[in-house]
Amino acid sequence: MLRMEAMMVAARKDAKAARLASEKMKKKPVEQAEAYRGLFIKHEVLFKFAKESDERAKRKITELAEKARRFLELYLPGLTHLTILSEKEKCFAREKMDPAHLTGFGFLPE
């Protein structure tokens, strides 16, 4: 009789341990899903920030290229008449003013 009671107590302990292990296993995927969701949201925010930053940089580059082109259009005619500039420098300045040149190097949108 004593032996049967000991076996029943051991069986109850085993059942309780199995039930606790089962509950723990059910919680684990939920915790992992929450962790992955957090990482995914963080990734999305960083990706959005990088994309916006890239767009701002492209706009700034385009703006600076346009300013450089306008500067050359305004001041190049006066500068090319100066005898201080060599023919090579004048040719280089004319090339830089050409919008096709600026587009080819990614300064202006195509």
Short mmCIF file of N, CA and C in Angstrom, two decimals:
data_model
loop_
_atom_site.label_atom_id
_atom_site.label_comp_id
_atom_site.label_asym_id
_atom_site.label_seq_id
_atom_site.Cartn_x
_atom_site.Cartn_y
_atom_site.Cartn_z
N MET A 1 0.81 -1.18 0.00
CA MET A 1 0.00 0.00 0.00
C MET A 1 0.87 1.26 0.00
N LEU A 2 1.85 1.28 0.83
CA LEU A 2 2.77 2.41 0.91
C LEU A 2 3.49 2.60 -0.42
N ARG A 3 3.77 1.51 -1.02
CA ARG A 3 4.46 1.55 -2.31
C ARG A 3 3.58 2.17 -3.39
N MET A 4 2.29 1.85 -3.37
CA MET A 4 1.34 2.40 -4.33
C MET A 4 1.21 3.91 -4.16
N GLU A 5 1.17 4.36 -2.90
CA GLU A 5 1.07 5.80 -2.64
C GLU A 5 2.30 6.53 -3.14
N ALA A 6 3.45 5.94 -2.95
CA ALA A 6 4.70 6.55 -3.43
C ALA A 6 4.69 6.64 -4.95
N MET A 7 4.18 5.62 -5.60
CA MET A 7 4.09 5.63 -7.06
C MET A 7 3.11 6.71 -7.53
N MET A 8 1.99 6.89 -6.80
CA MET A 8 1.00 7.91 -7.15
C MET A 8 1.59 9.31 -6.99
N VAL A 9 2.33 9.53 -5.93
CA VAL A 9 2.98 10.84 -5.69
C VAL A 9 3.98 11.11 -6.80
N ALA A 10 4.76 10.13 -7.16
CA ALA A 10 5.75 10.29 -8.23
C ALA A 10 5.05 10.59 -9.56
N ALA A 11 3.94 9.91 -9.82
CA ALA A 11 3.20 10.13 -11.07
C ALA A 11 2.62 11.54 -11.11
N ARG A 12 2.10 12.03 -9.96
CA ARG A 12 1.58 13.40 -9.90
C ARG A 12 2.69 14.42 -10.16
N LYS A 13 3.86 14.19 -9.56
CA LYS A 13 5.00 15.09 -9.77
C LYS A 13 5.40 15.12 -11.24
N ASP A 14 5.45 13.94 -11.85
CA ASP A 14 5.80 13.86 -13.28
C ASP A 14 4.77 14.58 -14.14
N ALA A 15 3.48 14.39 -13.82
CA ALA A 15 2.41 15.04 -14.58
C ALA A 15 2.49 16.55 -14.44
N LYS A 16 2.75 17.02 -13.22
CA LYS A 16 2.87 18.46 -12.97
C LYS A 16 4.06 19.03 -13.74
N ALA A 17 5.18 18.32 -13.71
CA ALA A 17 6.37 18.77 -14.43
C ALA A 17 6.11 18.80 -15.94
N ALA A 18 5.40 17.81 -16.45
CA ALA A 18 5.08 17.77 -17.88
C ALA A 18 4.15 18.92 -18.25
N ARG A 19 3.17 19.21 -17.39
CA ARG A 19 2.24 20.31 -17.65
C ARG A 19 2.98 21.65 -17.65
N LEU A 20 3.87 21.85 -16.69
CA LEU A 20 4.66 23.10 -16.63
C LEU A 20 5.56 23.24 -17.86
N ALA A 21 6.17 22.14 -18.27
CA ALA A 21 7.04 22.17 -19.46
C ALA A 21 6.21 22.51 -20.70
N SER A 22 5.00 21.95 -20.77
CA SER A 22 4.12 22.22 -21.91
C SER A 22 3.74 23.71 -21.95
N GLU A 23 3.39 24.28 -20.80
CA GLU A 23 3.02 25.70 -20.74
C GLU A 23 4.21 26.59 -21.13
N LYS A 24 5.38 26.18 -20.67
CA LYS A 24 6.59 26.93 -21.01
C LYS A 24 6.85 26.91 -22.51
N MET A 25 6.64 25.73 -23.11
CA MET A 25 6.85 25.59 -24.55
C MET A 25 5.84 26.44 -25.33
N LYS A 26 4.62 26.58 -24.81
CA LYS A 26 3.61 27.39 -25.49
C LYS A 26 3.99 28.87 -25.45
N LYS A 27 4.59 29.32 -24.35
CA LYS A 27 4.96 30.73 -24.20
C LYS A 27 6.17 31.11 -25.05
N LYS A 28 7.06 30.17 -25.27
CA LYS A 28 8.31 30.47 -25.97
C LYS A 28 8.09 31.01 -27.39
N PRO A 29 7.27 30.39 -28.24
CA PRO A 29 7.05 30.96 -29.58
C PRO A 29 6.45 32.37 -29.54
N VAL A 30 5.57 32.61 -28.57
CA VAL A 30 4.97 33.94 -28.44
C VAL A 30 6.06 34.97 -28.10
N GLU A 31 6.93 34.62 -27.18
CA GLU A 31 8.03 35.52 -26.81
C GLU A 31 8.96 35.76 -28.00
N GLN A 32 9.25 34.69 -28.73
CA GLN A 32 10.11 34.84 -29.91
C GLN A 32 9.45 35.70 -30.97
N ALA A 33 8.15 35.51 -31.16
CA ALA A 33 7.43 36.32 -32.15
C ALA A 33 7.46 37.79 -31.77
N GLU A 34 7.29 38.09 -30.49
CA GLU A 34 7.35 39.48 -30.03
C GLU A 34 8.74 40.06 -30.26
N ALA A 35 9.77 39.27 -30.00
CA ALA A 35 11.14 39.74 -30.22
C ALA A 35 11.39 40.01 -31.71
N TYR A 36 10.95 39.10 -32.57
CA TYR A 36 11.13 39.29 -34.01
C TYR A 36 10.33 40.49 -34.52
N ARG A 37 9.14 40.67 -33.99
CA ARG A 37 8.31 41.82 -34.38
C ARG A 37 9.03 43.12 -34.01
N GLY A 38 9.61 43.15 -32.82
CA GLY A 38 10.37 44.34 -32.40
C GLY A 38 11.55 44.60 -33.32
N LEU A 39 12.27 43.54 -33.68
CA LEU A 39 13.41 43.70 -34.60
C LEU A 39 12.95 44.16 -35.98
N PHE A 40 11.82 43.62 -36.44
CA PHE A 40 11.29 43.99 -37.74
C PHE A 40 10.91 45.47 -37.76
N ILE A 41 10.25 45.93 -36.71
CA ILE A 41 9.86 47.35 -36.63
C ILE A 41 11.10 48.23 -36.61
N LYS A 42 12.09 47.83 -35.84
CA LYS A 42 13.34 48.60 -35.78
C LYS A 42 13.99 48.66 -37.17
N HIS A 43 14.01 47.54 -37.87
CA HIS A 43 14.58 47.49 -39.22
C HIS A 43 13.81 48.41 -40.16
N GLU A 44 12.48 48.38 -40.09
CA GLU A 44 11.66 49.23 -40.96
C GLU A 44 11.93 50.70 -40.70
N VAL A 45 12.06 51.09 -39.43
CA VAL A 45 12.34 52.49 -39.09
C VAL A 45 13.70 52.90 -39.63
N LEU A 46 14.71 52.05 -39.44
CA LEU A 46 16.05 52.37 -39.93
C LEU A 46 16.07 52.45 -41.46
N PHE A 47 15.35 51.55 -42.11
CA PHE A 47 15.29 51.56 -43.58
C PHE A 47 14.63 52.84 -44.08
N LYS A 48 13.54 53.23 -43.43
CA LYS A 48 12.83 54.46 -43.82
C LYS A 48 13.74 55.67 -43.62
N PHE A 49 14.46 55.72 -42.50
CA PHE A 49 15.37 56.83 -42.23
C PHE A 49 16.48 56.89 -43.27
N ALA A 50 17.04 55.74 -43.63
CA ALA A 50 18.11 55.71 -44.63
C ALA A 50 17.59 56.16 -45.99
N LYS A 51 16.38 55.74 -46.34
CA LYS A 51 15.79 56.12 -47.62
C LYS A 51 15.56 57.63 -47.67
N GLU A 52 15.01 58.20 -46.60
CA GLU A 52 14.79 59.64 -46.55
C GLU A 52 16.10 60.40 -46.61
N SER A 53 17.10 59.90 -45.91
CA SER A 53 18.42 60.53 -45.91
C SER A 53 19.02 60.51 -47.31
N ASP A 54 18.87 59.39 -48.00
CA ASP A 54 19.39 59.27 -49.36
C ASP A 54 18.68 60.25 -50.30
N GLU A 55 17.37 60.38 -50.14
CA GLU A 55 16.61 61.32 -50.97
C GLU A 55 17.05 62.76 -50.71
N ARG A 56 17.26 63.09 -49.43
CA ARG A 56 17.73 64.45 -49.10
C ARG A 56 19.10 64.71 -49.71
N ALA A 57 19.98 63.71 -49.65
CA ALA A 57 21.32 63.86 -50.22
C ALA A 57 21.25 64.06 -51.73
N LYS A 58 20.40 63.30 -52.40
CA LYS A 58 20.25 63.45 -53.85
C LYS A 58 19.73 64.83 -54.21
N ARG A 59 18.73 65.32 -53.43
CA ARG A 59 18.22 66.67 -53.70
C ARG A 59 19.30 67.72 -53.50
N LYS A 60 20.11 67.56 -52.46
CA LYS A 60 21.18 68.52 -52.17
C LYS A 60 22.22 68.49 -53.28
N ILE A 61 22.59 67.32 -53.75
CA ILE A 61 23.57 67.20 -54.84
C ILE A 61 23.03 67.87 -56.09
N THR A 62 21.76 67.63 -56.40
CA THR A 62 21.15 68.26 -57.57
C THR A 62 21.14 69.77 -57.42
N GLU A 63 20.80 70.24 -56.22
CA GLU A 63 20.78 71.68 -55.96
C GLU A 63 22.17 72.29 -56.13
N LEU A 64 23.18 71.64 -55.58
CA LEU A 64 24.55 72.15 -55.70
C LEU A 64 25.03 72.14 -57.14
N ALA A 65 24.69 71.09 -57.88
CA ALA A 65 25.09 71.03 -59.29
C ALA A 65 24.41 72.14 -60.09
N GLU A 66 23.15 72.40 -59.77
CA GLU A 66 22.43 73.48 -60.46
C GLU A 66 23.05 74.84 -60.13
N LYS A 67 23.42 75.04 -58.87
CA LYS A 67 24.08 76.30 -58.48
C LYS A 67 25.41 76.45 -59.21
N ALA A 68 26.16 75.37 -59.31
CA ALA A 68 27.45 75.42 -60.01
C ALA A 68 27.24 75.74 -61.48
N ARG A 69 26.22 75.13 -62.08
CA ARG A 69 25.93 75.39 -63.49
C ARG A 69 25.55 76.85 -63.70
N ARG A 70 24.67 77.38 -62.81
CA ARG A 70 24.27 78.79 -62.93
C ARG A 70 25.47 79.71 -62.74
N PHE A 71 26.33 79.37 -61.79
CA PHE A 71 27.53 80.19 -61.55
C PHE A 71 28.39 80.23 -62.81
N LEU A 72 28.60 79.06 -63.40
CA LEU A 72 29.42 79.01 -64.61
C LEU A 72 28.76 79.76 -65.76
N GLU A 73 27.43 79.67 -65.87
CA GLU A 73 26.74 80.39 -66.93
C GLU A 73 26.88 81.90 -66.76
N LEU A 74 26.82 82.35 -65.50
CA LEU A 74 26.92 83.78 -65.25
C LEU A 74 28.34 84.32 -65.40
N TYR A 75 29.29 83.59 -64.84
CA TYR A 75 30.65 84.13 -64.75
C TYR A 75 31.62 83.60 -65.79
N LEU A 76 31.29 82.53 -66.47
CA LEU A 76 32.22 81.98 -67.45
C LEU A 76 32.48 82.93 -68.61
N PRO A 77 31.47 83.57 -69.18
CA PRO A 77 31.75 84.47 -70.30
C PRO A 77 32.76 85.56 -69.92
N GLY A 78 32.64 86.11 -68.73
CA GLY A 78 33.59 87.13 -68.28
C GLY A 78 34.96 86.55 -68.01
N LEU A 79 35.00 85.35 -67.48
CA LEU A 79 36.29 84.74 -67.15
C LEU A 79 37.05 84.29 -68.39
N THR A 80 36.33 83.84 -69.40
CA THR A 80 37.03 83.32 -70.58
C THR A 80 37.71 84.42 -71.37
N HIS A 81 37.28 85.67 -71.19
CA HIS A 81 37.91 86.78 -71.89
C HIS A 81 39.20 87.22 -71.22
N LEU A 82 39.40 86.77 -70.01
CA LEU A 82 40.64 87.14 -69.32
C LEU A 82 41.81 86.40 -69.94
N THR A 83 42.91 87.06 -70.05
CA THR A 83 44.09 86.41 -70.62
C THR A 83 44.80 85.56 -69.58
N ILE A 84 44.36 85.67 -68.32
CA ILE A 84 45.00 84.89 -67.26
C ILE A 84 44.71 83.40 -67.45
N LEU A 85 43.53 83.09 -67.92
CA LEU A 85 43.16 81.69 -68.12
C LEU A 85 43.80 81.16 -69.40
N SER A 86 44.35 79.99 -69.30
CA SER A 86 44.91 79.36 -70.49
C SER A 86 43.78 78.76 -71.32
N GLU A 87 44.07 78.40 -72.55
CA GLU A 87 43.06 77.79 -73.41
C GLU A 87 42.56 76.47 -72.81
N LYS A 88 43.47 75.76 -72.17
CA LYS A 88 43.11 74.49 -71.55
C LYS A 88 42.08 74.73 -70.44
N GLU A 89 42.31 75.74 -69.61
CA GLU A 89 41.39 76.06 -68.52
C GLU A 89 40.04 76.53 -69.05
N LYS A 90 40.05 77.32 -70.13
CA LYS A 90 38.80 77.79 -70.72
C LYS A 90 37.98 76.60 -71.25
N CYS A 91 38.67 75.70 -71.91
CA CYS A 91 38.01 74.51 -72.46
C CYS A 91 37.42 73.66 -71.32
N PHE A 92 38.20 73.50 -70.27
CA PHE A 92 37.75 72.73 -69.10
C PHE A 92 36.50 73.38 -68.50
N ALA A 93 36.50 74.71 -68.37
CA ALA A 93 35.36 75.42 -67.80
C ALA A 93 34.12 75.26 -68.68
N ARG A 94 34.29 75.33 -70.00
CA ARG A 94 33.16 75.15 -70.91
C ARG A 94 32.58 73.74 -70.78
N GLU A 95 33.46 72.75 -70.66
CA GLU A 95 33.01 71.37 -70.48
C GLU A 95 32.19 71.22 -69.21
N LYS A 96 32.66 71.84 -68.14
CA LYS A 96 31.98 71.73 -66.85
C LYS A 96 30.60 72.37 -66.89
N MET A 97 30.42 73.37 -67.74
CA MET A 97 29.14 74.05 -67.84
C MET A 97 28.13 73.22 -68.62
N ASP A 98 28.58 72.32 -69.43
CA ASP A 98 27.70 71.53 -70.28
C ASP A 98 26.83 70.61 -69.42
N PRO A 99 25.49 70.72 -69.49
CA PRO A 99 24.60 69.87 -68.68
C PRO A 99 24.80 68.38 -68.94
N ALA A 100 25.17 68.01 -70.15
CA ALA A 100 25.41 66.59 -70.44
C ALA A 100 26.57 66.07 -69.60
N HIS A 101 27.56 66.91 -69.39
CA HIS A 101 28.71 66.51 -68.57
C HIS A 101 28.27 66.29 -67.13
N LEU A 102 27.46 67.21 -66.61
CA LEU A 102 26.99 67.09 -65.23
C LEU A 102 26.08 65.88 -65.06
N THR A 103 25.25 65.59 -66.05
CA THR A 103 24.36 64.43 -65.97
C THR A 103 25.15 63.13 -66.00
N GLY A 104 26.15 63.06 -66.84
CA GLY A 104 26.93 61.83 -66.98
C GLY A 104 27.63 61.42 -65.70
N PHE A 105 27.96 62.38 -64.86
CA PHE A 105 28.64 62.04 -63.62
C PHE A 105 27.70 61.97 -62.43
N GLY A 106 26.40 61.99 -62.70
CA GLY A 106 25.43 61.82 -61.63
C GLY A 106 25.12 63.09 -60.86
N PHE A 107 25.55 64.25 -61.34
CA PHE A 107 25.25 65.48 -60.63
C PHE A 107 23.84 65.97 -60.89
N LEU A 108 23.37 65.78 -62.10
CA LEU A 108 22.01 66.18 -62.44
C LEU A 108 21.21 64.93 -62.78
N PRO A 109 19.91 64.93 -62.47
CA PRO A 109 19.10 63.76 -62.82
C PRO A 109 18.99 63.63 -64.33
N GLU A 110 18.94 62.39 -64.78
CA GLU A 110 18.87 62.13 -66.22
C GLU A 110 17.47 62.20 -66.73
#
